[in-house]
PDB file of C-alpha atoms in Angstrom:
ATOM      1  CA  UNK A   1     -11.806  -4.594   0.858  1.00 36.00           C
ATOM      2  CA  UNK A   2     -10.325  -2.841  -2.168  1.00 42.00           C
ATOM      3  CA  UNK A   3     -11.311   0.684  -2.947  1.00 42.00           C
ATOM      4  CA  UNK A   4     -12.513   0.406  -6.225  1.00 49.00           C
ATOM      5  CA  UNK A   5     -15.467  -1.874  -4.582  1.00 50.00           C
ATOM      6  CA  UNK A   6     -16.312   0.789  -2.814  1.00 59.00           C
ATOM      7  CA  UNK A   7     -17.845   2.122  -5.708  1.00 81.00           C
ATOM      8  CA  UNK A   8     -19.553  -0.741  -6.592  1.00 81.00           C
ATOM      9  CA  UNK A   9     -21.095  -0.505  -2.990  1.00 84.00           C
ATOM     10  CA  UNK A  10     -22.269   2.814  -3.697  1.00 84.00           C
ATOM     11  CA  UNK A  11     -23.684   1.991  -7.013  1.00 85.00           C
ATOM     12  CA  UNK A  12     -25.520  -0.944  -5.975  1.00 84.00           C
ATOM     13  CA  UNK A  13     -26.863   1.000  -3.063  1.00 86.00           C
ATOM     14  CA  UNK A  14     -28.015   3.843  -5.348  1.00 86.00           C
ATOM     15  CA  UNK A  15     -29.788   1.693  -8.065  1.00 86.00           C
ATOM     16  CA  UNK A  16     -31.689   0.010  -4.459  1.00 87.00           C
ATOM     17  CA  UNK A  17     -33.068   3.926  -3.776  1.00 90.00           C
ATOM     18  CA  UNK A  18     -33.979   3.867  -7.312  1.00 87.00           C
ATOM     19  CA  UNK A  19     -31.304   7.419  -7.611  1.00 90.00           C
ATOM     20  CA  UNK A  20     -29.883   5.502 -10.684  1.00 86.00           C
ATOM     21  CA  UNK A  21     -31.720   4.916 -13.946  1.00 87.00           C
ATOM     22  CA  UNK A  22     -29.052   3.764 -16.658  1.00 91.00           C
ATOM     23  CA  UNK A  23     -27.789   0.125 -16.504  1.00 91.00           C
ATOM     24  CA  UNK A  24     -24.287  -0.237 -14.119  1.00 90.00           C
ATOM     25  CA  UNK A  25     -21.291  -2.366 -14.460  1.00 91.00           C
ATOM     26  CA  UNK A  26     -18.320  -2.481 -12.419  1.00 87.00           C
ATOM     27  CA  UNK A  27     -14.788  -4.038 -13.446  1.00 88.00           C
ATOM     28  CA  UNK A  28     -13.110  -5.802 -11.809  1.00 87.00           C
ATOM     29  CA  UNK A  29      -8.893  -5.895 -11.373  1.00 85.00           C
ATOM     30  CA  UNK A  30      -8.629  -8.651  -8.510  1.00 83.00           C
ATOM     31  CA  UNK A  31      -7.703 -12.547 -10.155  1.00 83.00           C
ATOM     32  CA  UNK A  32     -10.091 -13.275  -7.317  1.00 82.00           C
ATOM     33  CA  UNK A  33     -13.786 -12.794  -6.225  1.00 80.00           C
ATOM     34  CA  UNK A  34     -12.980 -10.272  -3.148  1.00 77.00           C
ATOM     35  CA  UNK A  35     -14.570  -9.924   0.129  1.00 72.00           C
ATOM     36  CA  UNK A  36     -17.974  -8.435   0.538  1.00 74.00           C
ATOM     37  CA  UNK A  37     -18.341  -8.780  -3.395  1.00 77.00           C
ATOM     38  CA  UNK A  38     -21.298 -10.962  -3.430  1.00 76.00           C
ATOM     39  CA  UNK A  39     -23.116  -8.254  -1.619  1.00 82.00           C
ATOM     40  CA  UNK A  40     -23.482  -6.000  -4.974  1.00 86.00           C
ATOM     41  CA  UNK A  41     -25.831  -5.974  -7.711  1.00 86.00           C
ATOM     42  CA  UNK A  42     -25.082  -3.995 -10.593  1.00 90.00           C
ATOM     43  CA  UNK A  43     -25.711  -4.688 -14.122  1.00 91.00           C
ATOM     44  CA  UNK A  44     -22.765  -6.705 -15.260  1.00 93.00           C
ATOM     45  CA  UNK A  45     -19.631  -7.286 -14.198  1.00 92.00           C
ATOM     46  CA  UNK A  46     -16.114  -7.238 -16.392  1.00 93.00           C
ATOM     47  CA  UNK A  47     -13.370  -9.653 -15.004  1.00 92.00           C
ATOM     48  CA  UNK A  48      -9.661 -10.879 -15.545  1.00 92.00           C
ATOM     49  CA  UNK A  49     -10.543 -14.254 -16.593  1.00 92.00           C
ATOM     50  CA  UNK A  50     -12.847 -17.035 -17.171  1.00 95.00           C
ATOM     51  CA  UNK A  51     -11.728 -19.113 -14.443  1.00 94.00           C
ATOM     52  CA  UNK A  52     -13.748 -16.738 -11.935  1.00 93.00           C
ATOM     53  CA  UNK A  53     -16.756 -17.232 -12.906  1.00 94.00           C
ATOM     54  CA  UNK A  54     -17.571 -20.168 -10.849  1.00 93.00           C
ATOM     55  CA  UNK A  55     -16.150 -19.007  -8.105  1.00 91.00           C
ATOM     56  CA  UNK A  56     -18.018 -15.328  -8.735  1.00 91.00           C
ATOM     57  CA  UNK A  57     -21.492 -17.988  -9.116  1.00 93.00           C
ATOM     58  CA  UNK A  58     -20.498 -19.519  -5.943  1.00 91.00           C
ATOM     59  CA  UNK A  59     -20.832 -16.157  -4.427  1.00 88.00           C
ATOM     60  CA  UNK A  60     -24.176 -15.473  -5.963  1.00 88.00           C
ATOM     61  CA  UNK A  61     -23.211 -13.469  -9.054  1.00 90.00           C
ATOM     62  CA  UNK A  62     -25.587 -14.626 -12.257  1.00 93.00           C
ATOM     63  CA  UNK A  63     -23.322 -15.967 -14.571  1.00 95.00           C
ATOM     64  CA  UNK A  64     -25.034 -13.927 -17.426  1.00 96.00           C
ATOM     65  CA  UNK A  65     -24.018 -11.066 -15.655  1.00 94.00           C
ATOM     66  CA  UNK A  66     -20.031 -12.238 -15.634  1.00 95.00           C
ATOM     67  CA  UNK A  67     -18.049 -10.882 -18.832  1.00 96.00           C
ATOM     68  CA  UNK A  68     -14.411 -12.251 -18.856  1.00 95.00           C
ATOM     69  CA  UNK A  69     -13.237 -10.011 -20.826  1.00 93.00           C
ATOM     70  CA  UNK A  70      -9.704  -9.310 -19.062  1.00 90.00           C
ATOM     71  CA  UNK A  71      -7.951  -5.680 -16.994  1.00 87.00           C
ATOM     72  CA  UNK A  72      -7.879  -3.384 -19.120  1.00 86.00           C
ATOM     73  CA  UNK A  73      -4.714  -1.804 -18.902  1.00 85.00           C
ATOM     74  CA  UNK A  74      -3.572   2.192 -20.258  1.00 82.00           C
ATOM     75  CA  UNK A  75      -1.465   2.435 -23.815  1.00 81.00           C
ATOM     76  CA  UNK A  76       1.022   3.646 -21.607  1.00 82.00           C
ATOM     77  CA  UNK A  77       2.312   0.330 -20.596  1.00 83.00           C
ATOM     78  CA  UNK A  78       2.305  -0.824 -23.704  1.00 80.00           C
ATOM     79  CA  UNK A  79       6.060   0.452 -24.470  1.00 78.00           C
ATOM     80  CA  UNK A  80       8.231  -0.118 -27.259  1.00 86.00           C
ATOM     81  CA  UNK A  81      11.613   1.231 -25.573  1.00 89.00           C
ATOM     82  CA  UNK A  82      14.493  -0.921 -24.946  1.00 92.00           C
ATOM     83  CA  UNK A  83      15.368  -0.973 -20.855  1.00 93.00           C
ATOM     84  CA  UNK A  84      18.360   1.382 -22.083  1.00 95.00           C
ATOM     85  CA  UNK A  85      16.239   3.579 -23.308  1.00 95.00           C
ATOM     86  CA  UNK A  86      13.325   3.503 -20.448  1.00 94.00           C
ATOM     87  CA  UNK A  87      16.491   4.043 -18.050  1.00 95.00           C
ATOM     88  CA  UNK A  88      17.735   7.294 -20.254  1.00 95.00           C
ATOM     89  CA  UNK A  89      14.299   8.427 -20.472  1.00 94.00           C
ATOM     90  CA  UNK A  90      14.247   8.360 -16.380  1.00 94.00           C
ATOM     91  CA  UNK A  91      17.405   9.560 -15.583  1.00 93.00           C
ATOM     92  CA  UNK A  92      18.093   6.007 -14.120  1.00 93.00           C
ATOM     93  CA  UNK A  93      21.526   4.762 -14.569  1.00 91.00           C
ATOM     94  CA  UNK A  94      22.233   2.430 -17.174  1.00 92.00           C
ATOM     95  CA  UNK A  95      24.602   0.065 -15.630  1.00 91.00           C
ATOM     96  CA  UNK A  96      23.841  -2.541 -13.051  1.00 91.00           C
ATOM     97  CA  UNK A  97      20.113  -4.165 -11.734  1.00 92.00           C
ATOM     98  CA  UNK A  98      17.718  -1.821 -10.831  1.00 93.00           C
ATOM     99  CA  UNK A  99      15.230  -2.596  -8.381  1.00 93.00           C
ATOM    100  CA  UNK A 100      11.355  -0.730  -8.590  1.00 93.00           C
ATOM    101  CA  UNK A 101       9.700  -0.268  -5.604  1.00 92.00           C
ATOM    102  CA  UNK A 102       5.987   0.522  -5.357  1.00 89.00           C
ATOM    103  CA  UNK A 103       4.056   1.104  -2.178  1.00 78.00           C
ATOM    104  CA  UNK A 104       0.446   1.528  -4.040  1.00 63.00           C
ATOM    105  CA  UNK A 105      -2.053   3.150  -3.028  1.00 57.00           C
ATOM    106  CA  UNK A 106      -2.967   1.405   0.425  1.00 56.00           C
ATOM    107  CA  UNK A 107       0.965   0.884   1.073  1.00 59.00           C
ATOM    108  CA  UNK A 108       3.148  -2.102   0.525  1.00 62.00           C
ATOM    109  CA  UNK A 109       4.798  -2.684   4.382  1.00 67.00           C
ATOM    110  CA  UNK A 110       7.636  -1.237   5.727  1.00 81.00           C
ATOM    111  CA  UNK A 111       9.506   0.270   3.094  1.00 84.00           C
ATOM    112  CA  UNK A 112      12.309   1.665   4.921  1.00 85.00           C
ATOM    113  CA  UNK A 113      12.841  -1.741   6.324  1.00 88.00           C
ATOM    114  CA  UNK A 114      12.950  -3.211   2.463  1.00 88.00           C
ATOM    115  CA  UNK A 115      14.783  -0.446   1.292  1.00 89.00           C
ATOM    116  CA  UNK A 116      17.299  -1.246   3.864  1.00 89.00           C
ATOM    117  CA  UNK A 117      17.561  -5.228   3.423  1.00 90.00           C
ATOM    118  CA  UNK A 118      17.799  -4.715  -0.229  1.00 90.00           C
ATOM    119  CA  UNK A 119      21.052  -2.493   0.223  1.00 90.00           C
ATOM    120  CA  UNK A 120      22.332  -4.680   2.566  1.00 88.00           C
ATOM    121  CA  UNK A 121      21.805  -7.946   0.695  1.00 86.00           C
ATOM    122  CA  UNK A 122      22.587  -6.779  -2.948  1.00 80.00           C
ATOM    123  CA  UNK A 123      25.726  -7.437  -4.829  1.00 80.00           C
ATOM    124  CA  UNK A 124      27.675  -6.072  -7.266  1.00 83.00           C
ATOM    125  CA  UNK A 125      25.858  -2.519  -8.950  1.00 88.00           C
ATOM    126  CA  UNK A 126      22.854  -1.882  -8.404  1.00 90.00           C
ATOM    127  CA  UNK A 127      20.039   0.387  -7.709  1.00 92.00           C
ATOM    128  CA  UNK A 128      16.816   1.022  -6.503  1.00 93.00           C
ATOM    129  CA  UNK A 129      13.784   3.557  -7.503  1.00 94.00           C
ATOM    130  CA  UNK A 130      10.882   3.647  -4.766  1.00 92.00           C
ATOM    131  CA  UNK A 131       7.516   4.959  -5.974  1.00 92.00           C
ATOM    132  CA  UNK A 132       5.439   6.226  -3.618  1.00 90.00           C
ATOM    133  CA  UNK A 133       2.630   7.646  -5.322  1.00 87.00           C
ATOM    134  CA  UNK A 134       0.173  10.137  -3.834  1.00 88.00           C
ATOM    135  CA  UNK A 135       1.641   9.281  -0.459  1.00 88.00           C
ATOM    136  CA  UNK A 136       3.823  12.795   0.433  1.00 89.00           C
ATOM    137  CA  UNK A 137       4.217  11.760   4.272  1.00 89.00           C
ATOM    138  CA  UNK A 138       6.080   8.699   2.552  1.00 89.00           C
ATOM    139  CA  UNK A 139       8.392  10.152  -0.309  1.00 91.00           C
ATOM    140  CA  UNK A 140       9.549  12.493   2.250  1.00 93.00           C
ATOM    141  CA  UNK A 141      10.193  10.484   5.060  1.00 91.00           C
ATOM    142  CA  UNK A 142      12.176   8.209   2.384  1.00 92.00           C
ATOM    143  CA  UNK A 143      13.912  10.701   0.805  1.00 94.00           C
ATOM    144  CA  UNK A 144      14.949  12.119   3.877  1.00 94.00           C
ATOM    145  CA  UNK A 145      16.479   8.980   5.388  1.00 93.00           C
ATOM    146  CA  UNK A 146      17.932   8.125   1.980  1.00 93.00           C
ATOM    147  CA  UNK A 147      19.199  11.403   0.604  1.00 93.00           C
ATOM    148  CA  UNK A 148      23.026  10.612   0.291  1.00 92.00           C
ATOM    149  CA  UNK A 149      22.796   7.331  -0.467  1.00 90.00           C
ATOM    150  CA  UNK A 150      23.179   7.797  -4.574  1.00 88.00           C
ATOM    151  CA  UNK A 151      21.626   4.084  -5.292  1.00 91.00           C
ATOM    152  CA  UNK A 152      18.358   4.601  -3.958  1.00 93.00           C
ATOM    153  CA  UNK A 153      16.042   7.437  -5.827  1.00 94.00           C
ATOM    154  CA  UNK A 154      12.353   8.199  -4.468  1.00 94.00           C
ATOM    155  CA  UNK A 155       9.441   9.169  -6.713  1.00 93.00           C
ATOM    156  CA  UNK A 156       6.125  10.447  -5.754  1.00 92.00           C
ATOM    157  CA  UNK A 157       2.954  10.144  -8.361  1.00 91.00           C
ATOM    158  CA  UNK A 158       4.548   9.911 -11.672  1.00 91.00           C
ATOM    159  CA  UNK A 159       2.201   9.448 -15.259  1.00 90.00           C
ATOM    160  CA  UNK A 160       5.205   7.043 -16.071  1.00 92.00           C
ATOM    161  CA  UNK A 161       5.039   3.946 -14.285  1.00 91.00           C
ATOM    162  CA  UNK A 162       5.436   1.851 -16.974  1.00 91.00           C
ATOM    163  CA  UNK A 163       8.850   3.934 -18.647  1.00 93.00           C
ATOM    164  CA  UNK A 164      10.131   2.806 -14.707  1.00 94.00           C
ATOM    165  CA  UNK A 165       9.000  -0.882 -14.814  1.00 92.00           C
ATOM    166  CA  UNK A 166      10.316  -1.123 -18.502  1.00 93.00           C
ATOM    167  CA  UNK A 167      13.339   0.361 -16.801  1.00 95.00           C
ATOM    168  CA  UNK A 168      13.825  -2.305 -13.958  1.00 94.00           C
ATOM    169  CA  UNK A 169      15.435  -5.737 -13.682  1.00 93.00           C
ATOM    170  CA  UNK A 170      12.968  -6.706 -10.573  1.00 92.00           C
ATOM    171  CA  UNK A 171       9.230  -5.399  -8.662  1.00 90.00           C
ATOM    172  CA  UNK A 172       8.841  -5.404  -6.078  1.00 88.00           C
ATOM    173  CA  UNK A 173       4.878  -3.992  -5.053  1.00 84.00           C
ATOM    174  CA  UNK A 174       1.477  -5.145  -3.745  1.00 76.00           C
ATOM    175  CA  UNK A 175      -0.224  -8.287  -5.443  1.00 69.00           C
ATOM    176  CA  UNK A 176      -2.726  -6.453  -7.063  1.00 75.00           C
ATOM    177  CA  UNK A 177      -4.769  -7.290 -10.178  1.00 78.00           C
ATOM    178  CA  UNK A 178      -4.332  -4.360 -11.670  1.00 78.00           C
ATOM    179  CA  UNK A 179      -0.734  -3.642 -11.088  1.00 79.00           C
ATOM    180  CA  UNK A 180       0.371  -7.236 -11.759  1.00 80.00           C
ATOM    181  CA  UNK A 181      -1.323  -7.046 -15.300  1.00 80.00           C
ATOM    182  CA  UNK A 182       0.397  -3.477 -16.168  1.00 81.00           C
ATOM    183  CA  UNK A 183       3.779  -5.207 -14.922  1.00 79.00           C
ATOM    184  CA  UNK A 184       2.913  -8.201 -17.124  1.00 76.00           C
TER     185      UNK A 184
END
């Protein structure tokens, strides 16, 4: 289950107890009708695409309740810079692929283990950034066990996700709505 239906839980148990009295929508950033999803009932619900609502109606949803209206994603993916310029504005270097890294929220495997195949198995220059987010234990346990290796650099929460992913050649993170359509 995905956090952010955790909310919609909530919601949809607080509008039951009659503790909410203005109408409740949730939206969603999944290209697919999750788990447990069929057991909410808010107002109205905003999705990726129109191709989910039969499969949202299959679950029980009213389709007049289903507005495909897409993710909506923050201005500040919406970049103009060049990668040259996303990799001056980061302090990443300029020559050779660079390879982004995020573990998300709920964590994206073993990224020591990734971190490790992907300096094994790359060629020529290259690099890679690993975003960890709010996840301390993580950035430190990755920045200790990469500290003097100069390709690999390790991020925690950062407001500039997309200046990184306009930065890289390849990223690598979870399959997640939301993140997939900020990448995109």
């Amino acid at each position: 289950m995905t956090p952010h239906l955790y909310g919609m839980e909530a919601l949809t148990a607080a509008k039951k107890r009659g503790l909410v009295s203005v109408p409740v929508y949730g939206v969603l950033t999944d290209y697919t009708c999750i788990p447990f999803f069929a057991e909410t009932a808010l107002n109205g619900y905003f999705i990726p695409h129109p191709e989910l609502i039969g499969e949202m109606v299959d679950k029980g949803i009213p389709k007049e309740r289903l507005f495909p209206l897409g993710i909506p994603v923050s201005a500040r993916f919406n970049l103009n810079e060049t990668k040259a310029q996303a990799r001056e504005k980061t302090g990443l270097s300029q020559s050779g692929e660079l390879y982004l890294v995020m573990s998300g929220g709920v964590g994206c495997g073993n990224l020591s283990e990734l971190c490790d195949e992907l300096l094994c198995r790359a060629s020529g220059e290259f690099s890679v950034c690993v975003i960890t987010g709010r996840n301390e234990k993580l950035r430190e346990q990755l920045s200790g066990r990469y500290f003097d290796d100069g390709r690999v650099s390790v991020l925690g929460f950062t407001e500039k996700v997309g200046l990184y992913m306009r930065a890289a050649d390849v990223l690598i993170s979870k399959a997640g709505g939301l993140s997939s359509t900020e990448a995109a």
